[in-house]
mmCIF file of C-alpha atoms and ligand atoms in Angstrom:
data_model
loop_
_atom_site.group_PDB
_atom_site.id
_atom_site.type_symbol
_atom_site.label_atom_id
_atom_site.label_comp_id
_atom_site.label_asym_id
_atom_site.label_seq_id
_atom_site.Cartn_x
_atom_site.Cartn_y
_atom_site.Cartn_z
ATOM 1 C CA UNK A 1 -53.718 72.989 154.805
ATOM 2 C CA UNK A 2 -54.541 73.870 151.191
ATOM 3 C CA UNK A 3 -57.149 71.942 149.306
ATOM 4 C CA UNK A 4 -56.000 69.027 147.173
ATOM 5 C CA UNK A 5 -57.752 67.575 144.123
ATOM 6 C CA UNK A 6 -56.986 64.152 142.730
ATOM 7 C CA UNK A 7 -57.193 64.014 138.966
ATOM 8 C CA UNK A 8 -57.103 60.810 136.883
ATOM 9 C CA UNK A 9 -55.482 61.544 133.528
ATOM 10 C CA UNK A 10 -56.008 59.386 130.470
ATOM 11 C CA UNK A 11 -54.019 61.093 127.693
ATOM 12 C CA UNK A 12 -54.978 58.374 125.173
ATOM 13 C CA UNK A 13 -54.061 58.251 121.514
ATOM 14 C CA UNK A 14 -52.758 60.358 118.655
ATOM 15 C CA UNK A 15 -52.512 64.015 119.638
ATOM 16 C CA UNK A 16 -54.052 63.226 123.088
ATOM 17 C CA UNK A 17 -50.735 63.046 124.984
ATOM 18 C CA UNK A 18 -49.387 66.225 123.330
ATOM 19 C CA UNK A 19 -52.443 68.372 124.137
ATOM 20 C CA UNK A 20 -52.876 66.908 127.624
ATOM 21 C CA UNK A 21 -49.258 67.782 128.449
ATOM 22 C CA UNK A 22 -50.046 71.442 127.797
ATOM 23 C CA UNK A 23 -53.310 71.238 129.738
ATOM 24 C CA UNK A 24 -51.476 69.873 132.768
ATOM 25 C CA UNK A 25 -48.860 72.633 132.632
ATOM 26 C CA UNK A 26 -51.662 75.189 132.816
ATOM 27 C CA UNK A 27 -53.412 73.257 135.580
ATOM 28 C CA UNK A 28 -50.286 73.132 137.731
ATOM 29 C CA UNK A 29 -49.607 76.814 137.167
ATOM 30 C CA UNK A 30 -53.063 77.997 138.247
ATOM 31 C CA UNK A 31 -53.073 75.601 141.204
ATOM 32 C CA UNK A 32 -49.828 77.076 142.519
ATOM 33 C CA UNK A 33 -51.077 80.580 141.939
ATOM 34 C CA UNK A 34 -54.496 80.050 143.539
ATOM 35 C CA UNK A 35 -53.133 78.008 146.436
ATOM 36 C CA UNK A 36 -54.612 74.567 145.862
ATOM 37 C CA UNK A 37 -52.834 71.310 145.119
ATOM 38 C CA UNK A 38 -53.286 68.841 142.305
ATOM 39 C CA UNK A 39 -52.410 65.142 142.522
ATOM 40 C CA UNK A 40 -52.474 63.474 139.142
ATOM 41 C CA UNK A 41 -52.547 59.748 138.425
ATOM 42 C CA UNK A 42 -51.667 58.890 134.846
ATOM 43 C CA UNK A 43 -53.328 55.922 133.191
ATOM 44 C CA UNK A 44 -51.840 54.462 130.009
ATOM 45 C CA UNK A 45 -55.045 53.198 128.333
ATOM 46 C CA UNK A 46 -55.349 53.613 124.608
ATOM 47 C CA UNK A 47 -54.016 52.076 121.413
ATOM 48 C CA UNK A 48 -50.341 51.512 122.384
ATOM 49 C CA UNK A 49 -51.319 49.873 125.633
ATOM 50 C CA UNK A 50 -53.853 47.695 123.865
ATOM 51 C CA UNK A 51 -51.372 46.595 121.209
ATOM 52 C CA UNK A 52 -48.826 45.683 123.866
ATOM 53 C CA UNK A 53 -51.083 43.985 126.378
ATOM 54 C CA UNK A 54 -54.517 43.383 124.719
ATOM 55 C CA UNK A 55 -55.975 45.244 127.708
ATOM 56 C CA UNK A 56 -58.564 47.948 126.989
ATOM 57 C CA UNK A 57 -59.586 49.292 130.424
ATOM 58 C CA UNK A 58 -59.365 46.665 133.155
ATOM 59 C CA UNK A 59 -61.880 46.733 136.000
ATOM 60 C CA UNK A 60 -59.175 47.264 138.647
ATOM 61 C CA UNK A 61 -57.973 50.472 136.973
ATOM 62 C CA UNK A 62 -61.540 51.579 136.338
ATOM 63 C CA UNK A 63 -62.244 51.193 140.028
ATOM 64 C CA UNK A 64 -59.247 53.385 140.802
ATOM 65 C CA UNK A 65 -60.126 56.058 138.255
ATOM 66 C CA UNK A 66 -63.587 56.504 139.714
ATOM 67 C CA UNK A 67 -62.098 57.268 143.135
ATOM 68 C CA UNK A 68 -60.637 60.553 141.891
ATOM 69 C CA UNK A 69 -62.209 64.002 142.130
ATOM 70 C CA UNK A 70 -62.252 64.364 138.325
ATOM 71 C CA UNK A 71 -60.936 62.813 135.120
ATOM 72 C CA UNK A 72 -59.077 64.555 132.318
ATOM 73 C CA UNK A 73 -59.118 62.757 128.974
ATOM 74 C CA UNK A 74 -57.151 63.576 125.808
ATOM 75 C CA UNK A 75 -58.498 61.506 122.913
ATOM 76 C CA UNK A 76 -59.088 57.883 122.111
ATOM 77 C CA UNK A 77 -58.979 56.197 118.682
ATOM 78 C CA UNK A 78 -56.323 54.759 116.421
ATOM 79 C CA UNK A 79 -56.538 53.663 112.790
ATOM 80 C CA UNK A 80 -54.599 50.458 113.585
ATOM 81 C CA UNK A 81 -57.427 49.219 115.746
ATOM 82 C CA UNK A 82 -60.942 48.054 114.913
ATOM 83 C CA UNK A 83 -63.316 51.063 114.631
ATOM 84 C CA UNK A 84 -64.998 51.847 117.920
ATOM 85 C CA UNK A 85 -63.287 49.169 120.034
ATOM 86 C CA UNK A 86 -61.262 51.575 122.191
ATOM 87 C CA UNK A 87 -63.807 54.419 121.966
ATOM 88 C CA UNK A 88 -66.503 52.107 123.404
ATOM 89 C CA UNK A 89 -64.176 50.343 125.792
ATOM 90 C CA UNK A 90 -62.806 53.538 127.317
ATOM 91 C CA UNK A 91 -64.929 56.640 126.639
ATOM 92 C CA UNK A 92 -68.332 54.970 126.514
ATOM 93 C CA UNK A 93 -67.458 52.804 129.519
ATOM 94 C CA UNK A 94 -66.671 55.908 131.547
ATOM 95 C CA UNK A 95 -69.795 57.748 130.378
ATOM 96 C CA UNK A 96 -72.145 54.807 131.022
ATOM 97 C CA UNK A 97 -70.660 53.187 134.114
ATOM 98 C CA UNK A 98 -70.101 56.502 135.902
ATOM 99 C CA UNK A 99 -73.555 57.557 134.703
ATOM 100 C CA UNK A 100 -72.219 60.876 133.357
ATOM 101 C CA UNK A 101 -75.622 61.870 132.054
ATOM 102 C CA UNK A 102 -74.849 65.471 131.093
ATOM 103 C CA UNK A 103 -72.554 66.293 128.232
ATOM 104 C CA UNK A 104 -71.965 69.981 128.616
ATOM 105 C CA UNK A 105 -70.686 71.975 125.624
ATOM 106 C CA UNK A 106 -70.163 75.725 125.906
ATOM 107 C CA UNK A 107 -70.140 77.357 122.443
ATOM 108 C CA UNK A 108 -68.383 80.653 122.800
ATOM 109 C CA UNK A 109 -66.695 82.786 120.187
ATOM 110 C CA UNK A 110 -63.734 84.573 121.770
ATOM 111 C CA UNK A 111 -62.644 86.712 118.799
ATOM 112 C CA UNK A 112 -64.564 87.833 115.765
ATOM 113 C CA UNK A 113 -61.905 86.861 113.209
ATOM 114 C CA UNK A 114 -62.194 83.199 114.258
ATOM 115 C CA UNK A 115 -65.829 82.915 113.177
ATOM 116 C CA UNK A 116 -66.491 81.694 109.625
ATOM 117 C CA UNK A 117 -69.909 83.373 109.663
ATOM 118 C CA UNK A 118 -70.341 86.792 108.111
ATOM 119 C CA UNK A 119 -71.108 89.673 110.473
ATOM 120 C CA UNK A 120 -71.143 87.573 113.652
ATOM 121 C CA UNK A 121 -69.338 88.827 116.701
ATOM 122 C CA UNK A 122 -68.591 87.251 120.133
ATOM 123 C CA UNK A 123 -71.910 88.502 121.540
ATOM 124 C CA UNK A 124 -73.725 86.537 118.813
ATOM 125 C CA UNK A 125 -72.084 83.190 119.555
ATOM 126 C CA UNK A 126 -72.430 82.435 123.265
ATOM 127 C CA UNK A 127 -74.645 79.514 124.083
ATOM 128 C CA UNK A 128 -74.361 76.192 125.865
ATOM 129 C CA UNK A 129 -75.578 72.771 124.783
ATOM 130 C CA UNK A 130 -76.696 70.174 127.307
ATOM 131 C CA UNK A 131 -76.541 66.853 125.499
ATOM 132 C CA UNK A 132 -77.976 63.734 127.132
ATOM 133 C CA UNK A 133 -75.021 61.389 127.459
ATOM 134 C CA UNK A 134 -76.169 57.884 128.431
ATOM 135 C CA UNK A 135 -79.109 56.839 126.238
ATOM 136 C CA UNK A 136 -80.432 57.025 122.670
ATOM 137 C CA UNK A 137 -78.841 54.882 119.955
ATOM 138 C CA UNK A 138 -75.604 54.967 121.991
ATOM 139 C CA UNK A 139 -76.982 52.595 124.608
ATOM 140 C CA UNK A 140 -75.639 49.846 122.385
ATOM 141 C CA UNK A 141 -78.794 47.786 121.866
ATOM 142 C CA UNK A 142 -78.050 46.537 118.366
ATOM 143 C CA UNK A 143 -77.766 43.479 116.228
ATOM 144 C CA UNK A 144 -77.155 42.008 112.834
ATOM 145 C CA UNK A 145 -79.199 39.287 111.225
ATOM 146 C CA UNK A 146 -77.870 37.270 108.284
ATOM 147 C CA UNK A 147 -74.705 39.408 108.448
ATOM 148 C CA UNK A 148 -72.716 39.548 105.277
ATOM 149 C CA UNK A 149 -75.502 38.098 103.129
ATOM 150 C CA UNK A 150 -77.716 39.949 100.614
ATOM 151 C CA UNK A 151 -80.588 39.514 103.125
ATOM 152 C CA UNK A 152 -78.736 41.258 105.978
ATOM 153 C CA UNK A 153 -80.783 43.223 108.501
ATOM 154 C CA UNK A 154 -78.991 45.636 110.830
ATOM 155 C CA UNK A 155 -80.763 47.356 113.708
ATOM 156 C CA UNK A 156 -79.932 49.617 116.588
ATOM 157 C CA UNK A 157 -82.480 50.804 119.144
ATOM 158 C CA UNK A 158 -82.995 54.386 120.094
ATOM 159 C CA UNK A 159 -83.994 54.382 123.760
ATOM 160 C CA UNK A 160 -85.135 57.201 125.996
ATOM 161 C CA UNK A 161 -86.190 56.631 129.600
ATOM 162 C CA UNK A 162 -88.460 58.927 131.564
ATOM 163 C CA UNK A 163 -85.792 59.190 134.292
ATOM 164 C CA UNK A 164 -82.981 59.897 131.796
ATOM 165 C CA UNK A 165 -84.922 62.539 129.895
ATOM 166 C CA UNK A 166 -86.254 64.241 133.013
ATOM 167 C CA UNK A 167 -82.933 64.547 134.807
ATOM 168 C CA UNK A 168 -81.145 66.094 131.828
ATOM 169 C CA UNK A 169 -83.994 68.507 131.118
ATOM 170 C CA UNK A 170 -84.068 69.553 134.759
ATOM 171 C CA UNK A 171 -80.303 70.134 134.727
ATOM 172 C CA UNK A 172 -80.742 72.320 131.615
ATOM 173 C CA UNK A 173 -83.482 74.434 133.226
ATOM 174 C CA UNK A 174 -81.278 74.943 136.294
ATOM 175 C CA UNK A 175 -78.361 75.914 134.060
ATOM 176 C CA UNK A 176 -80.431 78.422 132.062
ATOM 177 C CA UNK A 177 -81.369 80.007 135.380
ATOM 178 C CA UNK A 178 -77.774 80.027 136.650
ATOM 179 C CA UNK A 179 -76.426 81.487 133.393
ATOM 180 C CA UNK A 180 -78.827 84.344 133.839
ATOM 181 C CA UNK A 181 -78.471 85.447 130.241
ATOM 182 C CA UNK A 182 -81.506 85.319 127.980
ATOM 183 C CA UNK A 183 -83.183 82.891 130.457
ATOM 184 C CA UNK A 184 -84.296 80.750 127.548
ATOM 185 C CA UNK A 185 -84.075 76.984 127.110
ATOM 186 C CA UNK A 186 -84.436 75.520 123.621
ATOM 187 C CA UNK A 187 -85.425 71.870 123.267
ATOM 188 C CA UNK A 188 -83.929 70.385 120.105
ATOM 189 C CA UNK A 189 -85.502 67.147 118.916
ATOM 190 C CA UNK A 190 -87.108 65.440 115.958
ATOM 191 C CA UNK A 191 -90.436 64.597 117.557
ATOM 192 C CA UNK A 192 -92.239 65.076 114.259
ATOM 193 C CA UNK A 193 -90.478 62.036 112.755
ATOM 194 C CA UNK A 194 -89.005 60.118 115.719
ATOM 195 C CA UNK A 195 -92.237 59.796 117.652
ATOM 196 C CA UNK A 196 -90.478 58.305 120.671
ATOM 197 C CA UNK A 197 -89.306 61.890 121.210
ATOM 198 C CA UNK A 198 -92.833 62.798 122.260
ATOM 199 C CA UNK A 199 -91.461 61.818 125.700
ATOM 200 C CA UNK A 200 -89.035 64.786 125.434
ATOM 201 C CA UNK A 201 -91.889 67.136 124.401
ATOM 202 C CA UNK A 202 -94.031 66.158 127.393
ATOM 203 C CA UNK A 203 -91.256 66.140 129.978
ATOM 204 C CA UNK A 204 -90.000 69.524 128.721
ATOM 205 C CA UNK A 205 -93.449 71.042 129.219
ATOM 206 C CA UNK A 206 -93.987 69.415 132.636
ATOM 207 C CA UNK A 207 -90.593 70.279 134.093
ATOM 208 C CA UNK A 208 -90.699 73.699 132.423
ATOM 209 C CA UNK A 209 -93.780 74.623 134.464
ATOM 210 C CA UNK A 210 -91.559 74.542 137.528
ATOM 211 C CA UNK A 211 -89.337 77.227 135.952
ATOM 212 C CA UNK A 212 -91.694 80.080 135.064
ATOM 213 C CA UNK A 213 -88.731 82.458 134.804
ATOM 214 C CA UNK A 214 -87.223 80.454 131.910
ATOM 215 C CA UNK A 215 -88.738 80.877 128.444
ATOM 216 C CA UNK A 216 -89.388 77.577 126.688
ATOM 217 C CA UNK A 217 -88.329 77.373 123.030
ATOM 218 C CA UNK A 218 -88.245 74.519 120.550
ATOM 219 C CA UNK A 219 -86.508 73.623 117.279
ATOM 220 C CA UNK A 220 -86.340 70.429 115.276
ATOM 221 C CA UNK A 221 -82.753 69.263 114.802
ATOM 222 C CA UNK A 222 -82.683 70.064 111.092
ATOM 223 C CA UNK A 223 -83.852 73.616 111.718
ATOM 224 C CA UNK A 224 -81.523 73.929 114.736
ATOM 225 C CA UNK A 225 -78.525 73.204 112.452
ATOM 226 C CA UNK A 226 -79.773 75.932 110.110
ATOM 227 C CA UNK A 227 -80.275 78.455 112.955
ATOM 228 C CA UNK A 228 -76.873 77.595 114.387
ATOM 229 C CA UNK A 229 -75.340 78.976 111.185
ATOM 230 C CA UNK A 230 -77.856 81.685 110.375
ATOM 231 C CA UNK A 231 -78.802 83.096 113.783
ATOM 232 C CA UNK A 232 -76.635 81.598 116.558
ATOM 233 C CA UNK A 233 -77.620 84.581 118.728
ATOM 234 C CA UNK A 234 -81.076 82.997 119.134
ATOM 235 C CA UNK A 235 -79.644 80.297 121.388
ATOM 236 C CA UNK A 236 -78.972 80.647 125.108
ATOM 237 C CA UNK A 237 -79.216 77.161 126.645
ATOM 238 C CA UNK A 238 -80.038 74.175 124.479
ATOM 239 C CA UNK A 239 -81.052 70.685 125.631
ATOM 240 C CA UNK A 240 -81.038 67.714 123.293
ATOM 241 C CA UNK A 241 -80.649 63.988 122.939
ATOM 242 C CA UNK A 242 -77.347 62.092 122.663
ATOM 243 C CA UNK A 243 -77.109 61.710 118.881
ATOM 244 C CA UNK A 244 -78.465 65.141 117.945
ATOM 245 C CA UNK A 245 -76.188 66.730 120.513
ATOM 246 C CA UNK A 246 -73.203 64.846 119.157
ATOM 247 C CA UNK A 247 -73.779 66.269 115.703
ATOM 248 C CA UNK A 248 -74.959 69.727 116.610
ATOM 249 C CA UNK A 249 -71.954 70.382 118.879
ATOM 250 C CA UNK A 250 -69.397 69.664 116.111
ATOM 251 C CA UNK A 251 -71.233 72.125 113.888
ATOM 252 C CA UNK A 252 -71.288 74.591 116.796
ATOM 253 C CA UNK A 253 -67.547 74.113 117.299
ATOM 254 C CA UNK A 254 -67.001 75.491 113.811
ATOM 255 C CA UNK A 255 -68.806 78.724 114.535
ATOM 256 C CA UNK A 256 -66.662 79.255 117.631
ATOM 257 C CA UNK A 257 -63.544 78.893 115.504
ATOM 258 C CA UNK A 258 -62.895 75.166 115.239
ATOM 259 C CA UNK A 259 -62.276 71.917 117.107
ATOM 260 C CA UNK A 260 -59.082 73.414 118.463
ATOM 261 C CA UNK A 261 -61.054 75.374 121.122
ATOM 262 C CA UNK A 262 -64.097 73.176 121.799
ATOM 263 C CA UNK A 263 -64.176 71.564 125.238
ATOM 264 C CA UNK A 264 -66.751 69.471 127.064
ATOM 265 C CA UNK A 265 -67.676 68.150 130.450
ATOM 266 C CA UNK A 266 -69.221 64.689 130.961
ATOM 267 C CA UNK A 267 -70.954 65.279 134.235
ATOM 268 C CA UNK A 268 -72.956 63.576 136.945
ATOM 269 C CA UNK A 269 -73.583 66.469 139.367
ATOM 270 C CA UNK A 270 -71.913 65.827 142.689
ATOM 271 C CA UNK A 271 -69.899 62.840 141.487
ATOM 272 C CA UNK A 272 -66.605 62.214 139.713
ATOM 273 C CA UNK A 273 -66.934 63.736 136.244
ATOM 274 C CA UNK A 274 -64.839 63.763 133.088
ATOM 275 C CA UNK A 275 -63.511 66.683 131.049
ATOM 276 C CA UNK A 276 -62.082 66.516 127.550
ATOM 277 C CA UNK A 277 -61.529 68.367 124.303
ATOM 278 C CA UNK A 278 -64.313 67.357 121.888
ATOM 279 C CA UNK A 279 -61.848 66.581 119.097
ATOM 280 C CA UNK A 280 -60.527 63.093 118.533
ATOM 281 C CA UNK A 281 -57.006 61.763 118.176
ATOM 282 C CA UNK A 282 -56.351 63.453 114.799
ATOM 283 C CA UNK A 283 -53.956 60.659 113.760
ATOM 284 C CA UNK A 284 -52.417 62.649 110.931
ATOM 285 C CA UNK A 285 -50.940 65.117 113.408
ATOM 286 C CA UNK A 286 -49.657 62.576 115.937
ATOM 287 C CA UNK A 287 -46.211 63.464 117.242
ATOM 288 C CA UNK A 288 -45.894 66.465 114.948
ATOM 289 C CA UNK A 289 -46.328 69.090 117.685
ATOM 290 C CA UNK A 290 -48.841 71.006 115.514
ATOM 291 C CA UNK A 291 -52.191 70.220 117.231
ATOM 292 C CA UNK A 292 -53.812 73.093 119.046
ATOM 293 C CA UNK A 293 -53.987 72.354 122.793
ATOM 294 C CA UNK A 294 -56.490 75.094 123.649
ATOM 295 C CA UNK A 295 -59.504 72.750 123.688
ATOM 296 C CA UNK A 296 -57.739 70.747 126.395
ATOM 297 C CA UNK A 297 -56.773 73.941 128.220
ATOM 298 C CA UNK A 298 -60.453 74.933 128.154
ATOM 299 C CA UNK A 299 -61.404 71.435 129.381
ATOM 300 C CA UNK A 300 -59.107 72.069 132.331
ATOM 301 C CA UNK A 301 -60.911 75.350 132.932
ATOM 302 C CA UNK A 302 -64.287 73.559 132.895
ATOM 303 C CA UNK A 303 -62.916 70.919 135.270
ATOM 304 C CA UNK A 304 -61.778 73.556 137.760
ATOM 305 C CA UNK A 305 -65.107 75.284 137.585
ATOM 306 C CA UNK A 306 -66.797 71.962 138.343
ATOM 307 C CA UNK A 307 -64.476 71.396 141.291
ATOM 308 C CA UNK A 308 -65.427 74.766 142.696
ATOM 309 C CA UNK A 309 -62.290 76.647 141.676
ATOM 310 C CA UNK A 310 -64.199 79.177 139.610
ATOM 311 C CA UNK A 311 -61.575 81.916 139.948
ATOM 312 C CA UNK A 312 -58.869 79.668 138.496
ATOM 313 C CA UNK A 313 -61.294 78.558 135.777
ATOM 314 C CA UNK A 314 -62.084 82.160 134.868
ATOM 315 C CA UNK A 315 -58.401 83.093 134.879
ATOM 316 C CA UNK A 316 -57.671 80.401 132.242
ATOM 317 C CA UNK A 317 -60.630 81.382 130.115
ATOM 318 C CA UNK A 318 -59.804 85.117 130.215
ATOM 319 C CA UNK A 319 -56.160 84.394 129.364
ATOM 320 C CA UNK A 320 -57.052 82.212 126.374
ATOM 321 C CA UNK A 321 -59.637 84.771 125.205
ATOM 322 C CA UNK A 322 -57.104 87.614 125.339
ATOM 323 C CA UNK A 323 -54.504 85.596 123.403
ATOM 324 C CA UNK A 324 -57.054 84.896 120.697
ATOM 325 C CA UNK A 325 -58.368 88.476 120.563
ATOM 326 C CA UNK A 326 -54.861 89.897 120.275
ATOM 327 C CA UNK A 327 -54.088 87.304 117.534
ATOM 328 C CA UNK A 328 -50.950 86.189 119.404
ATOM 329 C CA UNK A 329 -52.633 82.844 118.794
ATOM 330 C CA UNK A 330 -54.027 83.702 115.358
ATOM 331 C CA UNK A 331 -56.085 80.588 114.599
ATOM 332 C CA UNK A 332 -57.332 77.388 116.135
ATOM 333 C CA UNK A 333 -56.199 74.781 113.585
ATOM 334 C CA UNK A 334 -52.796 73.357 112.839
ATOM 335 C CA UNK A 335 -52.142 76.384 110.583
ATOM 336 C CA UNK A 336 -51.479 78.926 113.322
ATOM 337 C CA UNK A 337 -47.746 78.898 112.722
ATOM 338 C CA UNK A 338 -47.353 77.893 116.381
ATOM 339 C CA UNK A 339 -46.457 74.533 117.795
ATOM 340 C CA UNK A 340 -48.501 72.660 120.421
ATOM 341 C CA UNK A 341 -45.865 73.354 123.080
ATOM 342 C CA UNK A 342 -45.427 76.936 121.762
ATOM 343 C CA UNK A 343 -49.124 77.621 122.397
ATOM 344 C CA UNK A 344 -48.711 76.157 125.912
ATOM 345 C CA UNK A 345 -45.735 78.509 126.449
ATOM 346 C CA UNK A 346 -47.817 81.516 125.349
ATOM 347 C CA UNK A 347 -50.653 80.626 127.741
ATOM 348 C CA UNK A 348 -48.216 80.198 130.641
ATOM 349 C CA UNK A 349 -46.398 83.478 129.837
ATOM 350 C CA UNK A 350 -49.713 85.318 129.672
ATOM 351 C CA UNK A 351 -50.810 83.785 132.967
ATOM 352 C CA UNK A 352 -47.542 84.811 134.594
ATOM 353 C CA UNK A 353 -47.958 88.366 133.345
ATOM 354 C CA UNK A 354 -51.427 88.678 134.860
ATOM 355 C CA UNK A 355 -51.295 90.378 138.196
ATOM 356 C CA UNK A 356 -52.723 88.211 140.973
ATOM 357 C CA UNK A 357 -56.241 89.295 142.044
HETATM 358 N N1 NAD B 401 -63.621 61.808 122.616
HETATM 359 C C1 NAD B 401 -62.749 61.237 121.824
HETATM 360 O O1 NAD B 401 -61.723 60.735 122.241
HETATM 361 C C2 NAD B 401 -62.977 61.219 120.318
HETATM 362 C C3 NAD B 401 -63.805 62.133 119.703
HETATM 363 C C4 NAD B 401 -63.949 62.102 118.307
HETATM 364 C C5 NAD B 401 -63.246 61.157 117.592
HETATM 365 N N2 NAD B 401 -62.438 60.253 118.241
HETATM 366 C C6 NAD B 401 -61.629 59.262 117.484
HETATM 367 O O2 NAD B 401 -60.506 59.982 116.956
HETATM 368 C C7 NAD B 401 -60.069 59.358 115.753
HETATM 369 C C8 NAD B 401 -59.987 60.396 114.649
HETATM 370 O O3 NAD B 401 -61.308 60.892 114.394
HETATM 371 P P1 NAD B 401 -61.661 62.058 113.378
HETATM 372 O O4 NAD B 401 -60.547 62.202 112.384
HETATM 373 O O5 NAD B 401 -63.029 61.808 112.905
HETATM 374 O O6 NAD B 401 -61.783 63.374 114.282
HETATM 375 P P2 NAD B 401 -60.656 64.282 114.950
HETATM 376 O O7 NAD B 401 -61.337 65.247 115.837
HETATM 377 O O8 NAD B 401 -59.600 63.476 115.563
HETATM 378 O O9 NAD B 401 -59.994 65.073 113.731
HETATM 379 C C9 NAD B 401 -60.710 65.693 112.653
HETATM 380 C C10 NAD B 401 -59.811 66.773 112.087
HETATM 381 O O10 NAD B 401 -59.896 67.943 112.911
HETATM 382 C C11 NAD B 401 -58.669 68.594 112.998
HETATM 383 N N3 NAD B 401 -58.284 68.675 114.434
HETATM 384 C C12 NAD B 401 -58.833 67.966 115.445
HETATM 385 N N4 NAD B 401 -58.306 68.338 116.598
HETATM 386 C C13 NAD B 401 -57.390 69.300 116.334
HETATM 387 C C14 NAD B 401 -56.498 70.077 117.145
HETATM 388 N N5 NAD B 401 -56.427 69.979 118.475
HETATM 389 N N6 NAD B 401 -55.673 70.946 116.517
HETATM 390 C C15 NAD B 401 -55.717 71.104 115.194
HETATM 391 N N7 NAD B 401 -56.544 70.411 114.370
HETATM 392 C C16 NAD B 401 -57.371 69.481 114.935
HETATM 393 C C17 NAD B 401 -57.692 67.802 112.153
HETATM 394 O O11 NAD B 401 -57.667 68.328 110.842
HETATM 395 C C18 NAD B 401 -58.331 66.440 112.146
HETATM 396 O O12 NAD B 401 -57.916 65.685 111.066
HETATM 397 C C19 NAD B 401 -61.080 58.244 115.497
HETATM 398 O O13 NAD B 401 -60.526 57.026 115.972
HETATM 399 C C20 NAD B 401 -62.306 58.632 116.311
HETATM 400 O O14 NAD B 401 -63.081 57.532 116.710
HETATM 401 C C21 NAD B 401 -62.307 60.258 119.577
#
């Protein structure tokens, strides 16, 4: 009996359903080819569902979603709905309640012409960011005092816990070892100004002593942004807090060619985890069949790798890389001259042409 994986799919809003459709085509193709089965359950949550029913993500459905082997998410967010309502109610709920404490963001340039930086080639842009995914200002401890008056005070707490910092740093050291590249882990923080980050400094040193084979490196977030543009080749594995990781990884997406290729995993090792493109719902492109689905295709590749199907994951990555290198997919934005479904067709054709291993 072949292996079967159950995947909960939340296509979401805007371009989400269009890009997820292409991701699922690729998933089904590689499953058939590699001899495993995929059982998908589609969940309708997002703006349309909310407008029709006033439901965001009911507990019953949440309970079902968490029973799957993995979750594939398109994008959440719609200009018709209060800012953050669905993003918090769906994405943050999944990240926090499933305790998906690692946000994993590979930053890999597949073809030189996609990089906006001068004289940088694929070997210069190949690092991975481990972003803490459950704490920091995103924990939601906030408040307003005298809201709407000239005396208003708004506050939001940045929180770091010893447990939260230690587990993500340990994950990053293990990853740097597994990657077996430069064997270097860079801690990115702002401990000089945000003194609560002294916890990160201390834990990094303590845990790092258990990994003598991994070189310990450090950059403040402002400098890290500068190095990301000037010398991306200095990074191998990076570990950082939730907010700095959020910002740094969008910058990093640009040096790998754009949001159209950038994928992420929201992971709790050994438990149900969530994979998604890092881009949002890009409302202006909704229903136009112009969004690039490759970030979702790469999220599918990451999901398969997580599930232990590393050959299928590698097959997808190699196929996408070859299509980009050959310029059959010439760019990663909406300006490639190809439609969303047309890019899906190209990926499937290229997969079909690859001789089975
Ligand atoms: N994880 C998520 O679901 C997620 C992430 C970020 C933003 N959002 C939400 O998405 C909505 C829109 O946010 P935004 O405009 O700041 O960010 P966005 O990522 O949706 O879009 C920014 C711009 O990037 C380009 N772009 C993004 N994805 C693309 C693709 N696949 N192909 C081609 N071009 C692409 C478009 O020019 C787009 O206007 C908001 O409601 C926001 O809260 C959701």
